[in-house]
Amino acid sequence: MRRKLIAGNWKMNASLAANTALLAGIKAELSQQPACDVAVCVPAPYFAQCQTELAGSAMAWGGQDMSEHESGAYTGEVSAAMLLDFGCRYVIVGHSERRTYHAENDQLVARKALRALRSGLIPIVCVGETLNEREAGDTDKIVGQQIDTVLAAIDAADLADIVVAYEPVWAIGTGKTATPQMAQDVHAMLRRKLMKKNAVAASQVKILYGGSMKPDNAKELLSMADIDGGLIGGAALKAPDFLAIIRAA
Ligand code: PEP
């Protein structure tokens, strides 16, 4: 039985004051030993705040992106080592907003995932199809290509250290959610691909669902066989909603 992971993605929504209030609200209700793993992925300027305010809590923290490079002349980039300096455990790579607004392609996402793994961070590798791709019947082809590119870049032995997040682009921030069965079908396809890389590790890899997961749909989604948690955007910004999803896991 895989332990579930509920990870918040704050995106570019944060301030020192708002973060303190949100984290305090979550910590106040989160038991020291929640039934699932819990993390928040925050904008880089707030890593230090998370390190101070979450140290010793049951919550981990991480970044929303990182450089494919180790260090050097890459103005504006943030390295894996920098995330580690501030105690990050996770880093999201390949979020659809990075793919859309920053032209990140499958190869770059794969290089970032590899860099994260080699540095000791757990990459949360996002994959997902657009509405046009789904309507054209290309979901498995597109999502399959996205994960295959990452799997080709990493060692079989490292598979156990990644998290995959299936996030249909049409469901992110739109209020539209994949039905539990639609999501499960894609998760099962992803699991089969992971199995081909390393069957033992694949059975332990967490495959999260993301896309308008909310307290009122979380339980049903999280009850599916291959849905091992959630990557939560909007609902992670409200302590009661985030806590309700954690309780559903
Ligand atoms: C996300 O950005 O990863 C996400 C799933 O957002 P939302 O929950 O708001 O759809």
PDB file of C-alpha atoms and ligand atoms in Angstrom:
ATOM      1  CA  MET A   1       0.000   0.000   0.000  1.00  0.00           C
ATOM      2  CA  ARG A   2       1.484   3.329  -1.073  1.00  0.00           C
ATOM      3  CA  ARG A   3       1.385   6.187   1.409  1.00  0.00           C
ATOM      4  CA  LYS A   4      -0.403   9.125  -0.174  1.00  0.00           C
ATOM      5  CA  LEU A   5       1.114  12.583  -0.715  1.00  0.00           C
ATOM      6  CA  ILE A   6      -0.856  15.812  -0.676  1.00  0.00           C
ATOM      7  CA  ALA A   7       1.296  18.612  -2.084  1.00  0.00           C
ATOM      8  CA  GLY A   8       0.227  22.233  -2.398  1.00  0.00           C
ATOM      9  CA  ASN A   9       1.382  24.333  -5.343  1.00  0.00           C
ATOM     10  CA  TRP A  10       1.060  27.956  -4.290  1.00  0.00           C
ATOM     11  CA  LYS A  11       2.121  29.186  -7.750  1.00  0.00           C
ATOM     12  CA  MET A  12       2.859  32.944  -7.649  1.00  0.00           C
ATOM     13  CA  ASN A  13       0.535  33.568  -4.707  1.00  0.00           C
ATOM     14  CA  ALA A  14       2.296  34.417  -1.465  1.00  0.00           C
ATOM     15  CA  SER A  15       3.520  37.099   0.907  1.00  0.00           C
ATOM     16  CA  LEU A  16       5.342  36.835   4.222  1.00  0.00           C
ATOM     17  CA  ALA A  17       2.196  37.714   6.153  1.00  0.00           C
ATOM     18  CA  ALA A  18      -0.165  35.525   4.114  1.00  0.00           C
ATOM     19  CA  ASN A  19       2.222  32.556   4.329  1.00  0.00           C
ATOM     20  CA  THR A  20       2.543  32.828   8.098  1.00  0.00           C
ATOM     21  CA  ALA A  21      -1.240  32.846   8.478  1.00  0.00           C
ATOM     22  CA  LEU A  22      -1.732  29.944   6.040  1.00  0.00           C
ATOM     23  CA  LEU A  23       1.017  27.764   7.514  1.00  0.00           C
ATOM     24  CA  ALA A  24      -0.144  28.463  11.072  1.00  0.00           C
ATOM     25  CA  GLY A  25      -3.688  27.496  10.085  1.00  0.00           C
ATOM     26  CA  ILE A  26      -2.520  24.203   8.602  1.00  0.00           C
ATOM     27  CA  LYS A  27      -0.112  23.391  11.439  1.00  0.00           C
ATOM     28  CA  ALA A  28      -2.749  24.070  14.081  1.00  0.00           C
ATOM     29  CA  GLU A  29      -4.957  21.283  12.733  1.00  0.00           C
ATOM     30  CA  LEU A  30      -2.414  18.893  11.228  1.00  0.00           C
ATOM     31  CA  SER A  31      -1.589  16.039  13.533  1.00  0.00           C
ATOM     32  CA  GLN A  32       2.086  15.340  14.143  1.00  0.00           C
ATOM     33  CA  GLN A  33       1.601  12.038  12.355  1.00  0.00           C
ATOM     34  CA  PRO A  34      -0.846  12.622   9.510  1.00  0.00           C
ATOM     35  CA  ALA A  35      -2.029   9.563   7.606  1.00  0.00           C
ATOM     36  CA  CYS A  36      -0.373  10.901   4.446  1.00  0.00           C
ATOM     37  CA  ASP A  37       2.730  12.870   3.480  1.00  0.00           C
ATOM     38  CA  VAL A  38       2.112  16.619   3.225  1.00  0.00           C
ATOM     39  CA  ALA A  39       4.148  19.275   1.419  1.00  0.00           C
ATOM     40  CA  VAL A  40       3.882  22.819   0.104  1.00  0.00           C
ATOM     41  CA  CYS A  41       5.723  23.971  -3.029  1.00  0.00           C
ATOM     42  CA  VAL A  42       6.345  27.672  -2.680  1.00  0.00           C
ATOM     43  CA  PRO A  43       7.994  30.544  -4.590  1.00  0.00           C
ATOM     44  CA  ALA A  44      11.781  30.518  -4.025  1.00  0.00           C
ATOM     45  CA  PRO A  45      11.906  33.745  -1.960  1.00  0.00           C
ATOM     46  CA  TYR A  46       9.895  31.974   0.743  1.00  0.00           C
ATOM     47  CA  PHE A  47      12.080  28.887   1.211  1.00  0.00           C
ATOM     48  CA  ALA A  48      13.735  30.471   4.247  1.00  0.00           C
ATOM     49  CA  GLN A  49      10.368  31.273   5.778  1.00  0.00           C
ATOM     50  CA  CYS A  50       9.230  27.672   5.308  1.00  0.00           C
ATOM     51  CA  GLN A  51      12.459  26.414   6.853  1.00  0.00           C
ATOM     52  CA  THR A  52      11.854  28.574   9.911  1.00  0.00           C
ATOM     53  CA  GLU A  53       8.119  28.032  10.234  1.00  0.00           C
ATOM     54  CA  LEU A  54       7.877  24.350   9.256  1.00  0.00           C
ATOM     55  CA  ALA A  55      10.996  22.902  10.900  1.00  0.00           C
ATOM     56  CA  GLY A  56       9.913  20.105  13.214  1.00  0.00           C
ATOM     57  CA  SER A  57       6.394  19.984  11.720  1.00  0.00           C
ATOM     58  CA  ALA A  58       4.890  17.122   9.737  1.00  0.00           C
ATOM     59  CA  MET A  59       4.976  19.249   6.601  1.00  0.00           C
ATOM     60  CA  ALA A  60       7.758  19.244   4.005  1.00  0.00           C
ATOM     61  CA  TRP A  61       8.378  22.041   1.530  1.00  0.00           C
ATOM     62  CA  GLY A  62       9.777  22.417  -1.930  1.00  0.00           C
ATOM     63  CA  GLY A  63      10.156  24.521  -5.049  1.00  0.00           C
ATOM     64  CA  GLN A  64       7.985  24.949  -8.112  1.00  0.00           C
ATOM     65  CA  ASP A  65      10.853  24.775 -10.614  1.00  0.00           C
ATOM     66  CA  MET A  66      14.641  24.663 -10.710  1.00  0.00           C
ATOM     67  CA  SER A  67      17.478  25.038 -13.191  1.00  0.00           C
ATOM     68  CA  GLU A  68      18.743  22.138 -15.230  1.00  0.00           C
ATOM     69  CA  HIS A  69      22.260  23.492 -14.556  1.00  0.00           C
ATOM     70  CA  GLU A  70      24.383  22.951 -11.490  1.00  0.00           C
ATOM     71  CA  SER A  71      25.639  26.561 -11.131  1.00  0.00           C
ATOM     72  CA  GLY A  72      27.078  29.407 -13.176  1.00  0.00           C
ATOM     73  CA  ALA A  73      26.056  32.226 -15.475  1.00  0.00           C
ATOM     74  CA  TYR A  74      22.311  31.617 -15.615  1.00  0.00           C
ATOM     75  CA  THR A  75      20.799  34.903 -14.464  1.00  0.00           C
ATOM     76  CA  GLY A  76      17.511  34.483 -12.660  1.00  0.00           C
ATOM     77  CA  GLU A  77      17.802  30.727 -12.252  1.00  0.00           C
ATOM     78  CA  VAL A  78      17.633  28.832  -8.968  1.00  0.00           C
ATOM     79  CA  SER A  79      19.721  25.676  -8.542  1.00  0.00           C
ATOM     80  CA  ALA A  80      18.987  22.399  -6.824  1.00  0.00           C
ATOM     81  CA  ALA A  81      21.741  23.143  -4.306  1.00  0.00           C
ATOM     82  CA  MET A  82      19.979  26.378  -3.384  1.00  0.00           C
ATOM     83  CA  LEU A  83      16.749  24.515  -2.723  1.00  0.00           C
ATOM     84  CA  LEU A  84      18.657  22.033  -0.580  1.00  0.00           C
ATOM     85  CA  ASP A  85      20.308  24.865   1.366  1.00  0.00           C
ATOM     86  CA  PHE A  86      16.844  25.796   2.591  1.00  0.00           C
ATOM     87  CA  GLY A  87      15.709  22.285   3.430  1.00  0.00           C
ATOM     88  CA  CYS A  88      13.509  21.662   0.393  1.00  0.00           C
ATOM     89  CA  ARG A  89      12.600  18.015  -0.132  1.00  0.00           C
ATOM     90  CA  TYR A  90      10.576  18.319  -3.338  1.00  0.00           C
ATOM     91  CA  VAL A  91      10.677  20.273  -6.583  1.00  0.00           C
ATOM     92  CA  ILE A  92       7.951  20.423  -9.218  1.00  0.00           C
ATOM     93  CA  VAL A  93       9.301  20.031 -12.747  1.00  0.00           C
ATOM     94  CA  GLY A  94       7.380  20.354 -15.998  1.00  0.00           C
ATOM     95  CA  HIS A  95       4.273  22.040 -14.629  1.00  0.00           C
ATOM     96  CA  SER A  96       2.034  22.903 -17.590  1.00  0.00           C
ATOM     97  CA  GLU A  97       2.374  26.607 -16.781  1.00  0.00           C
ATOM     98  CA  ARG A  98       6.161  26.272 -17.235  1.00  0.00           C
ATOM     99  CA  ARG A  99       5.629  24.306 -20.435  1.00  0.00           C
ATOM    100  CA  THR A 100       3.175  26.927 -21.766  1.00  0.00           C
ATOM    101  CA  TYR A 101       4.662  30.236 -20.614  1.00  0.00           C
ATOM    102  CA  HIS A 102       8.349  29.293 -20.594  1.00  0.00           C
ATOM    103  CA  ALA A 103       8.415  26.937 -23.583  1.00  0.00           C
ATOM    104  CA  GLU A 104       9.696  24.007 -21.518  1.00  0.00           C
ATOM    105  CA  ASN A 105       9.725  20.852 -23.616  1.00  0.00           C
ATOM    106  CA  ASP A 106       9.891  17.187 -22.645  1.00  0.00           C
ATOM    107  CA  GLN A 107      13.698  17.046 -22.982  1.00  0.00           C
ATOM    108  CA  LEU A 108      14.245  20.032 -20.681  1.00  0.00           C
ATOM    109  CA  VAL A 109      11.806  18.611 -18.141  1.00  0.00           C
ATOM    110  CA  ALA A 110      13.706  15.313 -18.255  1.00  0.00           C
ATOM    111  CA  ARG A 111      17.027  17.081 -17.677  1.00  0.00           C
ATOM    112  CA  LYS A 112      15.560  18.954 -14.723  1.00  0.00           C
ATOM    113  CA  ALA A 113      14.198  15.726 -13.248  1.00  0.00           C
ATOM    114  CA  LEU A 114      17.611  14.096 -13.628  1.00  0.00           C
ATOM    115  CA  ARG A 115      19.377  17.071 -12.030  1.00  0.00           C
ATOM    116  CA  ALA A 116      16.930  16.999  -9.116  1.00  0.00           C
ATOM    117  CA  LEU A 117      17.475  13.259  -8.566  1.00  0.00           C
ATOM    118  CA  ARG A 118      21.265  13.553  -8.716  1.00  0.00           C
ATOM    119  CA  SER A 119      21.104  16.401  -6.210  1.00  0.00           C
ATOM    120  CA  GLY A 120      18.950  14.536  -3.708  1.00  0.00           C
ATOM    121  CA  LEU A 121      15.646  16.318  -4.348  1.00  0.00           C
ATOM    122  CA  ILE A 122      12.440  14.440  -5.133  1.00  0.00           C
ATOM    123  CA  PRO A 123      11.143  15.703  -8.477  1.00  0.00           C
ATOM    124  CA  ILE A 124       7.373  15.927  -8.850  1.00  0.00           C
ATOM    125  CA  VAL A 125       7.227  15.377 -12.603  1.00  0.00           C
ATOM    126  CA  CYS A 126       4.083  16.886 -14.130  1.00  0.00           C
ATOM    127  CA  VAL A 127       2.491  15.461 -17.259  1.00  0.00           C
ATOM    128  CA  GLY A 128      -0.857  16.165 -18.869  1.00  0.00           C
ATOM    129  CA  GLU A 129      -2.724  16.774 -22.094  1.00  0.00           C
ATOM    130  CA  THR A 130      -4.552  19.867 -23.361  1.00  0.00           C
ATOM    131  CA  LEU A 131      -8.256  19.861 -24.142  1.00  0.00           C
ATOM    132  CA  ASN A 132      -7.547  19.690 -27.888  1.00  0.00           C
ATOM    133  CA  GLU A 133      -5.280  16.708 -27.376  1.00  0.00           C
ATOM    134  CA  ARG A 134      -7.917  14.916 -25.278  1.00  0.00           C
ATOM    135  CA  GLU A 135     -10.655  15.641 -27.784  1.00  0.00           C
ATOM    136  CA  ALA A 136      -8.444  14.343 -30.580  1.00  0.00           C
ATOM    137  CA  GLY A 137      -8.059  11.070 -28.645  1.00  0.00           C
ATOM    138  CA  ASP A 138      -4.347  11.708 -28.097  1.00  0.00           C
ATOM    139  CA  THR A 139      -4.199  11.681 -24.290  1.00  0.00           C
ATOM    140  CA  ASP A 140      -2.231   8.446 -23.949  1.00  0.00           C
ATOM    141  CA  LYS A 141       0.109   9.386 -26.782  1.00  0.00           C
ATOM    142  CA  ILE A 142       0.949  12.856 -25.376  1.00  0.00           C
ATOM    143  CA  VAL A 143       1.145  11.881 -21.721  1.00  0.00           C
ATOM    144  CA  GLY A 144       2.995   8.697 -22.688  1.00  0.00           C
ATOM    145  CA  GLN A 145       5.619  10.711 -24.602  1.00  0.00           C
ATOM    146  CA  GLN A 146       6.056  13.105 -21.703  1.00  0.00           C
ATOM    147  CA  ILE A 147       6.751  10.340 -19.197  1.00  0.00           C
ATOM    148  CA  ASP A 148       8.809   8.235 -21.636  1.00  0.00           C
ATOM    149  CA  THR A 149      11.215  11.148 -22.161  1.00  0.00           C
ATOM    150  CA  VAL A 150      11.806  11.398 -18.415  1.00  0.00           C
ATOM    151  CA  LEU A 151      12.123   7.621 -18.034  1.00  0.00           C
ATOM    152  CA  ALA A 152      14.708   7.501 -20.821  1.00  0.00           C
ATOM    153  CA  ALA A 153      16.842  10.090 -18.993  1.00  0.00           C
ATOM    154  CA  ILE A 154      16.936   8.526 -15.520  1.00  0.00           C
ATOM    155  CA  ASP A 155      18.472   5.337 -14.170  1.00  0.00           C
ATOM    156  CA  ALA A 156      16.112   2.478 -13.372  1.00  0.00           C
ATOM    157  CA  ALA A 157      17.449   2.513  -9.818  1.00  0.00           C
ATOM    158  CA  ASP A 158      16.339   6.140  -9.397  1.00  0.00           C
ATOM    159  CA  LEU A 159      12.729   5.460 -10.298  1.00  0.00           C
ATOM    160  CA  ALA A 160      11.776   4.929  -6.671  1.00  0.00           C
ATOM    161  CA  ASP A 161      12.750   8.534  -5.938  1.00  0.00           C
ATOM    162  CA  ILE A 162      10.399  10.321  -8.292  1.00  0.00           C
ATOM    163  CA  VAL A 163       6.807  11.409  -7.900  1.00  0.00           C
ATOM    164  CA  VAL A 164       4.623  11.739 -11.004  1.00  0.00           C
ATOM    165  CA  ALA A 165       1.697  14.163 -11.198  1.00  0.00           C
ATOM    166  CA  TYR A 166      -0.962  13.705 -13.861  1.00  0.00           C
ATOM    167  CA  GLU A 167      -2.466  17.120 -14.439  1.00  0.00           C
ATOM    168  CA  PRO A 168      -4.842  17.431 -17.393  1.00  0.00           C
ATOM    169  CA  VAL A 169      -4.167  20.992 -18.549  1.00  0.00           C
ATOM    170  CA  TRP A 170      -7.859  21.624 -19.133  1.00  0.00           C
ATOM    171  CA  ALA A 171      -8.592  20.893 -15.474  1.00  0.00           C
ATOM    172  CA  ILE A 172      -5.985  23.198 -13.916  1.00  0.00           C
ATOM    173  CA  GLY A 173      -7.531  26.224 -12.268  1.00  0.00           C
ATOM    174  CA  THR A 174     -10.707  25.823 -14.331  1.00  0.00           C
ATOM    175  CA  GLY A 175     -12.999  24.110 -11.856  1.00  0.00           C
ATOM    176  CA  LYS A 176     -13.297  21.208 -14.344  1.00  0.00           C
ATOM    177  CA  THR A 177     -12.043  17.945 -12.904  1.00  0.00           C
ATOM    178  CA  ALA A 178     -11.305  14.682 -14.658  1.00  0.00           C
ATOM    179  CA  THR A 179     -13.773  12.071 -13.466  1.00  0.00           C
ATOM    180  CA  PRO A 180     -12.142   9.571 -11.112  1.00  0.00           C
ATOM    181  CA  GLN A 181     -12.292   6.920 -13.857  1.00  0.00           C
ATOM    182  CA  MET A 182     -10.765   9.230 -16.484  1.00  0.00           C
ATOM    183  CA  ALA A 183      -7.909  10.011 -14.121  1.00  0.00           C
ATOM    184  CA  GLN A 184      -7.498   6.367 -13.077  1.00  0.00           C
ATOM    185  CA  ASP A 185      -7.202   5.268 -16.725  1.00  0.00           C
ATOM    186  CA  VAL A 186      -4.299   7.663 -17.320  1.00  0.00           C
ATOM    187  CA  HIS A 187      -2.680   6.773 -13.983  1.00  0.00           C
ATOM    188  CA  ALA A 188      -2.854   3.072 -14.876  1.00  0.00           C
ATOM    189  CA  MET A 189      -1.223   3.800 -18.254  1.00  0.00           C
ATOM    190  CA  LEU A 190       1.520   5.755 -16.466  1.00  0.00           C
ATOM    191  CA  ARG A 191       2.045   2.895 -13.983  1.00  0.00           C
ATOM    192  CA  ARG A 192       2.444   0.425 -16.858  1.00  0.00           C
ATOM    193  CA  LYS A 193       5.153   2.647 -18.344  1.00  0.00           C
ATOM    194  CA  LEU A 194       6.930   2.895 -14.984  1.00  0.00           C
ATOM    195  CA  MET A 195       6.711  -0.901 -14.634  1.00  0.00           C
ATOM    196  CA  LYS A 196       8.647  -1.368 -17.844  1.00  0.00           C
ATOM    197  CA  LYS A 197      11.484   0.712 -16.406  1.00  0.00           C
ATOM    198  CA  ASN A 198      11.637  -0.962 -12.999  1.00  0.00           C
ATOM    199  CA  ALA A 199       8.760  -3.175 -11.909  1.00  0.00           C
ATOM    200  CA  VAL A 200       9.682  -3.242  -8.216  1.00  0.00           C
ATOM    201  CA  ALA A 201      10.142   0.514  -7.883  1.00  0.00           C
ATOM    202  CA  ALA A 202       7.097   1.301 -10.049  1.00  0.00           C
ATOM    203  CA  SER A 203       4.753  -0.285  -7.554  1.00  0.00           C
ATOM    204  CA  GLN A 204       5.986   2.248  -4.970  1.00  0.00           C
ATOM    205  CA  VAL A 205       6.003   5.407  -7.121  1.00  0.00           C
ATOM    206  CA  LYS A 206       3.342   7.897  -6.099  1.00  0.00           C
ATOM    207  CA  ILE A 207       1.239   9.138  -9.018  1.00  0.00           C
ATOM    208  CA  LEU A 208      -0.636  12.270  -7.950  1.00  0.00           C
ATOM    209  CA  TYR A 209      -3.692  13.748  -9.618  1.00  0.00           C
ATOM    210  CA  GLY A 210      -3.854  17.525 -10.086  1.00  0.00           C
ATOM    211  CA  GLY A 211      -6.524  19.715 -11.604  1.00  0.00           C
ATOM    212  CA  SER A 212      -9.199  21.426  -9.529  1.00  0.00           C
ATOM    213  CA  MET A 213      -8.966  18.893  -6.696  1.00  0.00           C
ATOM    214  CA  LYS A 214     -11.159  20.226  -3.882  1.00  0.00           C
ATOM    215  CA  PRO A 215     -12.601  18.990  -0.592  1.00  0.00           C
ATOM    216  CA  ASP A 216     -15.789  17.883  -2.341  1.00  0.00           C
ATOM    217  CA  ASN A 217     -14.136  15.724  -5.017  1.00  0.00           C
ATOM    218  CA  ALA A 218     -10.940  14.635  -3.257  1.00  0.00           C
ATOM    219  CA  LYS A 219     -12.265  11.481  -1.577  1.00  0.00           C
ATOM    220  CA  GLU A 220     -13.608   9.961  -4.768  1.00  0.00           C
ATOM    221  CA  LEU A 221     -10.443  10.732  -6.737  1.00  0.00           C
ATOM    222  CA  LEU A 222      -8.166   9.515  -3.954  1.00  0.00           C
ATOM    223  CA  SER A 223     -10.050   6.229  -3.653  1.00  0.00           C
ATOM    224  CA  MET A 224      -8.947   5.111  -7.136  1.00  0.00           C
ATOM    225  CA  ALA A 225      -6.362   2.323  -7.242  1.00  0.00           C
ATOM    226  CA  ASP A 226      -3.541   4.285  -8.897  1.00  0.00           C
ATOM    227  CA  ILE A 227      -4.224   7.776  -7.510  1.00  0.00           C
ATOM    228  CA  ASP A 228      -1.699   8.197  -4.734  1.00  0.00           C
ATOM    229  CA  GLY A 229      -2.359  11.766  -3.740  1.00  0.00           C
ATOM    230  CA  GLY A 230      -2.919  15.229  -5.129  1.00  0.00           C
ATOM    231  CA  LEU A 231      -1.065  18.249  -6.418  1.00  0.00           C
ATOM    232  CA  ILE A 232      -3.305  21.047  -5.267  1.00  0.00           C
ATOM    233  CA  GLY A 233      -3.315  24.607  -6.618  1.00  0.00           C
ATOM    234  CA  GLY A 234      -6.176  26.901  -5.612  1.00  0.00           C
ATOM    235  CA  ALA A 235      -7.400  24.791  -2.696  1.00  0.00           C
ATOM    236  CA  ALA A 236      -3.903  24.799  -1.140  1.00  0.00           C
ATOM    237  CA  LEU A 237      -4.236  28.522  -0.450  1.00  0.00           C
ATOM    238  CA  LYS A 238      -7.021  28.043   2.088  1.00  0.00           C
ATOM    239  CA  ALA A 239      -6.077  26.155   5.238  1.00  0.00           C
ATOM    240  CA  PRO A 240      -9.540  24.581   5.774  1.00  0.00           C
ATOM    241  CA  ASP A 241      -9.686  23.300   2.169  1.00  0.00           C
ATOM    242  CA  PHE A 242      -6.115  21.974   2.188  1.00  0.00           C
ATOM    243  CA  LEU A 243      -6.752  20.253   5.518  1.00  0.00           C
ATOM    244  CA  ALA A 244      -9.996  18.723   4.244  1.00  0.00           C
ATOM    245  CA  ILE A 245      -8.119  17.214   1.275  1.00  0.00           C
ATOM    246  CA  ILE A 246      -5.413  15.883   3.629  1.00  0.00           C
ATOM    247  CA  ARG A 247      -8.132  14.258   5.733  1.00  0.00           C
ATOM    248  CA  ALA A 248      -9.640  12.686   2.604  1.00  0.00           C
ATOM    249  CA  ALA A 249      -6.308  11.044   1.723  1.00  0.00           C
TER     250      ALA A 249
HETATM  251  C1  PEP B   1      -1.803  23.020 -10.195  1.00  0.00           C
HETATM  252  O1  PEP B   1      -1.495  24.149 -10.530  1.00  0.00           O
HETATM  253  O2  PEP B   1      -0.915  22.174 -10.090  1.00  0.00           O
HETATM  254  C2  PEP B   1      -3.216  22.727  -9.938  1.00  0.00           C
HETATM  255  C3  PEP B   1      -3.583  21.490  -9.863  1.00  0.00           C
HETATM  256  O3  PEP B   1      -4.063  23.815  -9.794  1.00  0.00           O
HETATM  257  P1  PEP B   1      -5.614  23.764  -9.359  1.00  0.00           P
HETATM  258  O4  PEP B   1      -5.748  22.807  -8.206  1.00  0.00           O
HETATM  259  O5  PEP B   1      -5.936  25.175  -8.980  1.00  0.00           O
HETATM  260  O6  PEP B   1      -6.388  23.296 -10.551  1.00  0.00           O
END
